[in-house]
Amino acid sequence: MTISARNVFEGSITAVTPGAVNSEIEITTASGVKIVSTVTVESARALGLVPGRKAVALIKAPSVIVVSGTPGLRFSARNQLTGTVVRIAAGAVNSDVSIDVGGNVLQAVVTNEAVTELGLAEGGTATAMFKAGSVIVGV
């Protein structure tokens, strides 16, 4: 199967927290990167999402928010992965920003203006954030 999501994190389910409507699923990659997703209880059951099961976390690049520096703010996004900017490919309006987080390269699409305002540069540090509800889980 070919998919359009550019961020694919393969790993194993390391935690499942069931809720009344949604369950929280934690997937950990071989390099230790943890991705948290929320899926419906029914989806968790239908997919057999249990600790130890191999799984993949998918995140579309436009769902990723990029933060630079230490803004002194706290965010509600469960997934906050800090790494090194390894590539910035500027387009007419948006840029594709690649951030290496624990050996996995995460892609974000942000405006060119944001790249400038955040002072993003290859070799610099940035944090990629995305909500657990933006993560699609596959098995």
Coordinates of N, CA and C in Angstrom, one line a residue:
M1 N 0.8 -1.2 0.0 CA 0.0 0.0 0.0 C 0.9 1.2 0.0
T2 N 0.5 2.2 -0.8 CA 1.2 3.5 -0.8 C 0.3 4.5 -0.1
I3 N 0.9 5.4 0.7 CA 0.1 6.4 1.4 C 0.7 7.8 1.2
S4 N -0.1 8.8 1.4 CA 0.3 10.1 1.2 C 1.0 10.8 2.5
A5 N 0.8 10.2 3.6 CA 1.4 10.7 4.9 C 2.9 10.6 4.7
R6 N 3.6 11.6 5.0 CA 5.1 11.6 4.8 C 5.8 11.2 6.0
N7 N 5.2 11.2 7.2 CA 5.8 10.8 8.4 C 5.3 9.4 8.8
V8 N 6.2 8.5 8.8 CA 5.9 7.1 9.1 C 6.9 6.6 10.2
F9 N 6.3 6.3 11.4 CA 7.1 5.8 12.5 C 6.8 4.4 12.8
E10 N 7.7 3.5 12.5 CA 7.4 2.1 12.8 C 7.9 1.7 14.2
G11 N 7.2 0.9 14.9 CA 7.6 0.5 16.2 C 6.7 -0.5 16.8
S12 N 6.7 -0.5 18.1 CA 5.8 -1.4 18.9 C 4.9 -0.6 19.8
I13 N 3.8 -1.1 20.1 CA 2.9 -0.5 21.1 C 3.5 -0.8 22.4
T14 N 3.7 0.3 23.2 CA 4.3 0.2 24.5 C 3.3 0.5 25.6
A15 N 2.2 1.1 25.3 CA 1.2 1.4 26.3 C -0.2 1.6 25.6
V16 N -1.2 1.1 26.3 CA -2.6 1.4 25.9 C -3.3 1.8 27.1
T17 N -3.9 3.0 27.1 CA -4.8 3.5 28.1 C -6.2 3.6 27.6
P18 N -7.1 2.7 28.0 CA -8.4 2.7 27.5 C -9.2 3.8 28.2
G19 N -10.2 4.4 27.4 CA -11.1 5.4 28.0 C -12.5 5.0 27.6
A20 N -13.5 5.8 27.9 CA -14.9 5.5 27.6 C -15.2 5.6 26.1
V21 N -14.6 6.6 25.5 CA -14.8 6.7 24.0 C -13.5 6.5 23.2
N22 N -12.4 7.1 23.7 CA -11.1 6.9 23.0 C -10.1 6.2 23.9
S23 N -9.1 5.6 23.2 CA -8.0 5.0 23.9 C -6.8 5.7 23.5
E24 N -5.8 5.8 24.4 CA -4.5 6.4 24.1 C -3.5 5.3 23.8
I25 N -2.9 5.4 22.7 CA -1.9 4.3 22.2 C -0.6 5.0 22.1
E26 N 0.4 4.4 22.8 CA 1.8 4.8 22.7 C 2.6 3.8 21.8
I27 N 3.2 4.4 20.8 CA 4.1 3.5 19.9 C 5.5 4.0 20.1
T28 N 6.4 3.1 20.3 CA 7.8 3.4 20.5 C 8.7 2.8 19.4
T29 N 9.5 3.6 18.8 CA 10.3 3.2 17.7 C 11.5 2.4 18.3
A30 N 12.3 1.8 17.4 CA 13.5 1.1 17.8 C 14.5 2.0 18.5
S31 N 14.5 3.3 18.0 CA 15.5 4.2 18.6 C 14.9 4.9 19.8
G32 N 13.7 4.6 20.3 CA 13.2 5.1 21.5 C 12.3 6.3 21.3
V33 N 12.0 6.7 20.1 CA 11.0 7.9 19.9 C 9.6 7.4 20.2
K34 N 8.9 8.1 21.1 CA 7.6 7.8 21.5 C 6.6 8.7 20.8
I35 N 5.6 8.0 20.2 CA 4.5 8.7 19.5 C 3.2 8.3 20.2
V36 N 2.4 9.3 20.6 CA 1.1 9.0 21.2 C 0.0 9.3 20.3
S37 N -1.0 8.4 20.2 CA -2.2 8.6 19.4 C -3.4 8.3 20.2
T38 N -4.5 9.0 19.8 CA -5.8 8.6 20.4 C -6.7 8.1 19.2
V39 N -7.3 6.9 19.5 CA -8.1 6.3 18.6 C -9.4 5.9 19.3
T40 N -10.5 5.6 18.6 CA -11.7 5.2 19.3 C -11.5 3.8 20.0
V41 N -12.2 3.5 21.0 CA -12.1 2.2 21.7 C -12.4 1.1 20.7
E42 N -13.4 1.4 19.8 CA -13.8 0.4 18.8 C -12.6 0.1 17.8
S43 N -11.9 1.2 17.4 CA -10.8 1.0 16.5 C -9.6 0.2 17.2
A44 N -9.4 0.5 18.5 CA -8.4 -0.2 19.2 C -8.7 -1.7 19.3
R45 N -9.9 -2.0 19.5 CA -10.3 -3.4 19.6 C -10.2 -4.0 18.2
A46 N -10.8 -3.4 17.2 CA -10.8 -4.0 15.9 C -9.4 -4.2 15.3
L47 N -8.4 -3.3 15.7 CA -7.1 -3.4 15.2 C -6.2 -4.3 16.1
G48 N -6.7 -4.7 17.2 CA -6.0 -5.5 18.2 C -4.8 -4.8 18.7
L49 N -5.0 -3.5 19.1 CA -3.9 -2.7 19.6 C -3.6 -3.0 21.1
V50 N -2.6 -3.8 21.3 CA -2.2 -4.2 22.6 C -0.7 -4.1 22.7
P51 N -0.2 -3.9 24.0 CA 1.2 -3.8 24.1 C 2.0 -4.9 23.5
G52 N 3.1 -4.6 22.9 CA 3.9 -5.6 22.2 C 3.7 -5.8 20.7
R53 N 2.5 -5.4 20.3 CA 2.1 -5.5 18.9 C 2.9 -4.5 18.0
K54 N 3.4 -4.9 16.9 CA 4.0 -4.0 16.0 C 3.0 -3.1 15.4
A55 N 3.3 -1.8 15.2 CA 2.4 -0.9 14.7 C 3.1 0.3 14.0
V56 N 2.4 1.1 13.3 CA 3.0 2.2 12.6 C 2.2 3.4 12.9
A57 N 2.8 4.6 13.1 CA 2.2 5.8 13.4 C 2.4 6.7 12.2
L58 N 1.3 7.3 11.6 CA 1.3 8.1 10.4 C 0.9 9.5 10.8
I59 N 1.7 10.5 10.3 CA 1.3 11.9 10.6 C 1.5 12.7 9.3
K60 N 0.5 13.4 8.8 CA 0.7 14.2 7.6 C 1.5 15.4 8.0
A61 N 2.4 15.8 7.1 CA 3.3 16.9 7.3 C 2.6 18.2 7.7
P62 N 1.5 18.6 7.0 CA 0.8 19.8 7.4 C 0.2 19.8 8.8
S63 N 0.1 18.7 9.5 CA -0.4 18.6 10.9 C 0.7 18.9 11.9
V64 N 2.0 19.1 11.5 CA 3.1 19.3 12.4 C 3.3 20.8 12.5
I65 N 3.4 21.2 13.8 CA 3.7 22.6 14.1 C 5.2 22.6 14.6
V66 N 5.9 23.6 14.1 CA 7.3 23.7 14.4 C 7.5 24.9 15.4
V67 N 8.3 24.6 16.4 CA 8.7 25.6 17.4 C 10.2 25.7 17.5
S68 N 10.7 26.9 17.7 CA 12.2 27.0 17.9 C 12.4 27.8 19.2
G69 N 13.6 27.6 19.7 CA 14.0 28.2 20.9 C 13.2 27.7 22.1
T70 N 13.3 28.4 23.2 CA 12.5 27.9 24.4 C 11.5 29.0 24.7
P71 N 10.3 28.9 24.2 CA 9.4 30.0 24.4 C 8.8 30.2 25.8
G72 N 9.1 29.3 26.7 CA 8.6 29.4 28.0 C 7.1 29.1 28.1
L73 N 6.5 28.5 27.1 CA 5.1 28.2 27.1 C 4.9 26.7 27.2
R74 N 3.8 26.2 27.7 CA 3.5 24.8 27.7 C 2.4 24.6 26.6
F75 N 2.4 23.5 26.0 CA 1.4 23.2 24.9 C 0.6 21.9 25.2
S76 N -0.6 21.9 24.7 CA -1.4 20.7 25.0 C -1.1 19.6 24.0
A77 N -0.3 19.8 23.0 CA 0.0 18.7 22.1 C 0.8 17.7 22.8
R78 N 0.4 16.4 22.8 CA 1.1 15.3 23.5 C 2.4 15.0 22.9
N79 N 2.5 15.2 21.6 CA 3.7 14.8 20.9 C 4.6 16.0 20.7
Q80 N 5.7 16.1 21.3 CA 6.7 17.2 21.2 C 8.1 16.6 21.1
L81 N 8.6 16.6 19.9 CA 9.8 15.9 19.5 C 10.9 16.9 19.1
T82 N 11.9 17.0 19.9 CA 13.0 18.0 19.6 C 14.1 17.3 18.9
G83 N 14.6 18.0 17.9 CA 15.7 17.4 17.1 C 16.5 18.5 16.3
T84 N 17.2 18.0 15.3 CA 18.0 18.9 14.5 C 17.4 19.1 13.1
V85 N 17.3 20.3 12.7 CA 16.8 20.6 11.3 C 17.9 20.1 10.3
V86 N 17.5 19.2 9.5 CA 18.5 18.6 8.5 C 18.3 19.1 7.1
R87 N 17.1 19.7 6.8 CA 16.9 20.2 5.5 C 15.7 21.2 5.5
I88 N 15.8 22.2 4.7 CA 14.7 23.2 4.5 C 14.6 23.4 3.0
A89 N 13.5 23.0 2.4 CA 13.3 23.1 1.0 C 12.2 24.2 0.8
A90 N 12.6 25.4 0.3 CA 11.6 26.5 0.2 C 10.9 26.4 -1.1
G91 N 9.6 26.6 -1.1 CA 8.8 26.7 -2.2 C 8.3 28.2 -2.4
A92 N 7.3 28.4 -3.2 CA 6.9 29.8 -3.5 C 6.2 30.4 -2.2
V93 N 5.5 29.5 -1.5 CA 4.7 30.0 -0.3 C 5.2 29.3 1.0
N94 N 5.3 27.9 0.8 CA 5.6 27.1 2.0 C 7.0 26.5 1.9
S95 N 7.5 26.0 3.0 CA 8.8 25.3 3.0 C 8.5 23.9 3.6
D96 N 9.3 23.0 3.2 CA 9.3 21.6 3.7 C 10.5 21.6 4.7
V97 N 10.2 21.4 6.0 CA 11.2 21.4 7.0 C 11.4 19.9 7.5
S98 N 12.6 19.4 7.4 CA 12.9 18.1 7.9 C 13.7 18.2 9.2
I99 N 13.2 17.5 10.2 CA 13.8 17.5 11.5 C 14.2 16.1 11.9
D100 N 15.4 15.8 12.2 CA 15.8 14.5 12.7 C 15.6 14.4 14.2
V101 N 14.7 13.4 14.5 CA 14.4 13.2 15.9 C 14.7 11.7 16.2
G102 N 15.8 11.5 16.9 CA 16.1 10.2 17.3 C 16.4 9.2 16.2
G103 N 16.9 9.7 15.1 CA 17.2 8.9 13.9 C 16.0 8.8 12.9
N104 N 14.9 9.3 13.3 CA 13.8 9.4 12.4 C 13.6 10.8 11.9
V105 N 13.5 11.0 10.6 CA 13.3 12.3 10.0 C 11.8 12.6 9.9
L106 N 11.4 13.7 10.5 CA 10.0 14.1 10.6 C 9.9 15.3 9.6
Q107 N 8.8 15.3 8.8 CA 8.6 16.4 7.8 C 7.5 17.3 8.3
A108 N 7.7 18.6 8.2 CA 6.7 19.6 8.5 C 6.6 20.6 7.3
V109 N 5.4 21.0 7.1 CA 5.1 22.0 6.0 C 4.7 23.3 6.8
V110 N 5.6 24.3 6.6 CA 5.3 25.6 7.2 C 5.5 26.7 6.2
T111 N 4.9 27.9 6.5 CA 5.1 29.0 5.5 C 6.6 29.4 5.5
N112 N 7.0 30.0 4.4 CA 8.3 30.6 4.3 C 8.5 31.7 5.4
E113 N 7.4 32.4 5.6 CA 7.5 33.5 6.6 C 7.8 32.9 8.0
A114 N 7.2 31.7 8.3 CA 7.5 31.1 9.6 C 8.9 30.6 9.7
V115 N 9.5 30.1 8.6 CA 10.9 29.7 8.6 C 11.8 30.9 9.0
T116 N 11.5 32.1 8.4 CA 12.3 33.3 8.7 C 12.0 33.7 10.2
E117 N 10.8 33.8 10.6 CA 10.4 34.3 11.9 C 11.0 33.4 13.0
L118 N 11.0 32.1 12.8 CA 11.5 31.2 13.8 C 13.0 31.0 13.7
G119 N 13.6 31.6 12.7 CA 15.1 31.5 12.6 C 15.5 30.1 12.3
L120 N 14.7 29.3 11.6 CA 15.1 27.9 11.3 C 16.2 27.9 10.3
A121 N 17.2 27.0 10.6 CA 18.3 26.9 9.7 C 18.8 25.4 9.8
E122 N 19.3 24.9 8.7 CA 19.9 23.6 8.8 C 21.0 23.5 9.8
G123 N 20.9 22.5 10.7 CA 21.9 22.3 11.8 C 21.4 22.9 13.1
G124 N 20.3 23.7 13.0 CA 19.7 24.3 14.2 C 18.8 23.3 14.9
T125 N 18.3 23.7 16.1 CA 17.4 22.8 16.8 C 16.0 23.3 16.7
A126 N 15.0 22.4 16.6 CA 13.6 22.8 16.5 C 12.8 21.6 17.1
T127 N 11.6 22.0 17.5 CA 10.7 21.0 18.1 C 9.5 20.9 17.2
A128 N 9.2 19.6 16.9 CA 8.0 19.3 16.1 C 6.9 18.9 17.0
M129 N 5.7 19.5 16.9 CA 4.6 19.2 17.8 C 3.4 18.8 16.9
F130 N 2.6 17.8 17.4 CA 1.4 17.4 16.8 C 0.5 16.7 17.9
K131 N -0.8 16.9 17.7 CA -1.7 16.4 18.7 C -1.9 14.9 18.5
A132 N -2.2 14.2 19.5 CA -2.4 12.8 19.4 C -3.5 12.4 18.5
G133 N -4.5 13.3 18.3 CA -5.6 13.0 17.4 C -5.2 13.1 16.0
S134 N -4.0 13.6 15.7 CA -3.5 13.7 14.3 C -2.8 12.5 13.9
V135 N -2.6 11.6 14.8 CA -1.8 10.4 14.5 C -2.7 9.2 14.1
I136 N -2.5 8.7 12.9 CA -3.2 7.5 12.4 C -2.4 6.3 12.8
V137 N -3.0 5.3 13.3 CA -2.3 4.0 13.7 C -2.7 2.9 12.7
G138 N -1.7 2.2 12.3 CA -1.9 1.0 11.4 C -1.1 -0.2 12.0
V139 N -1.6 -1.3 11.6 CA -1.0 -2.6 12.0 C -0.8 -3.5 10.8

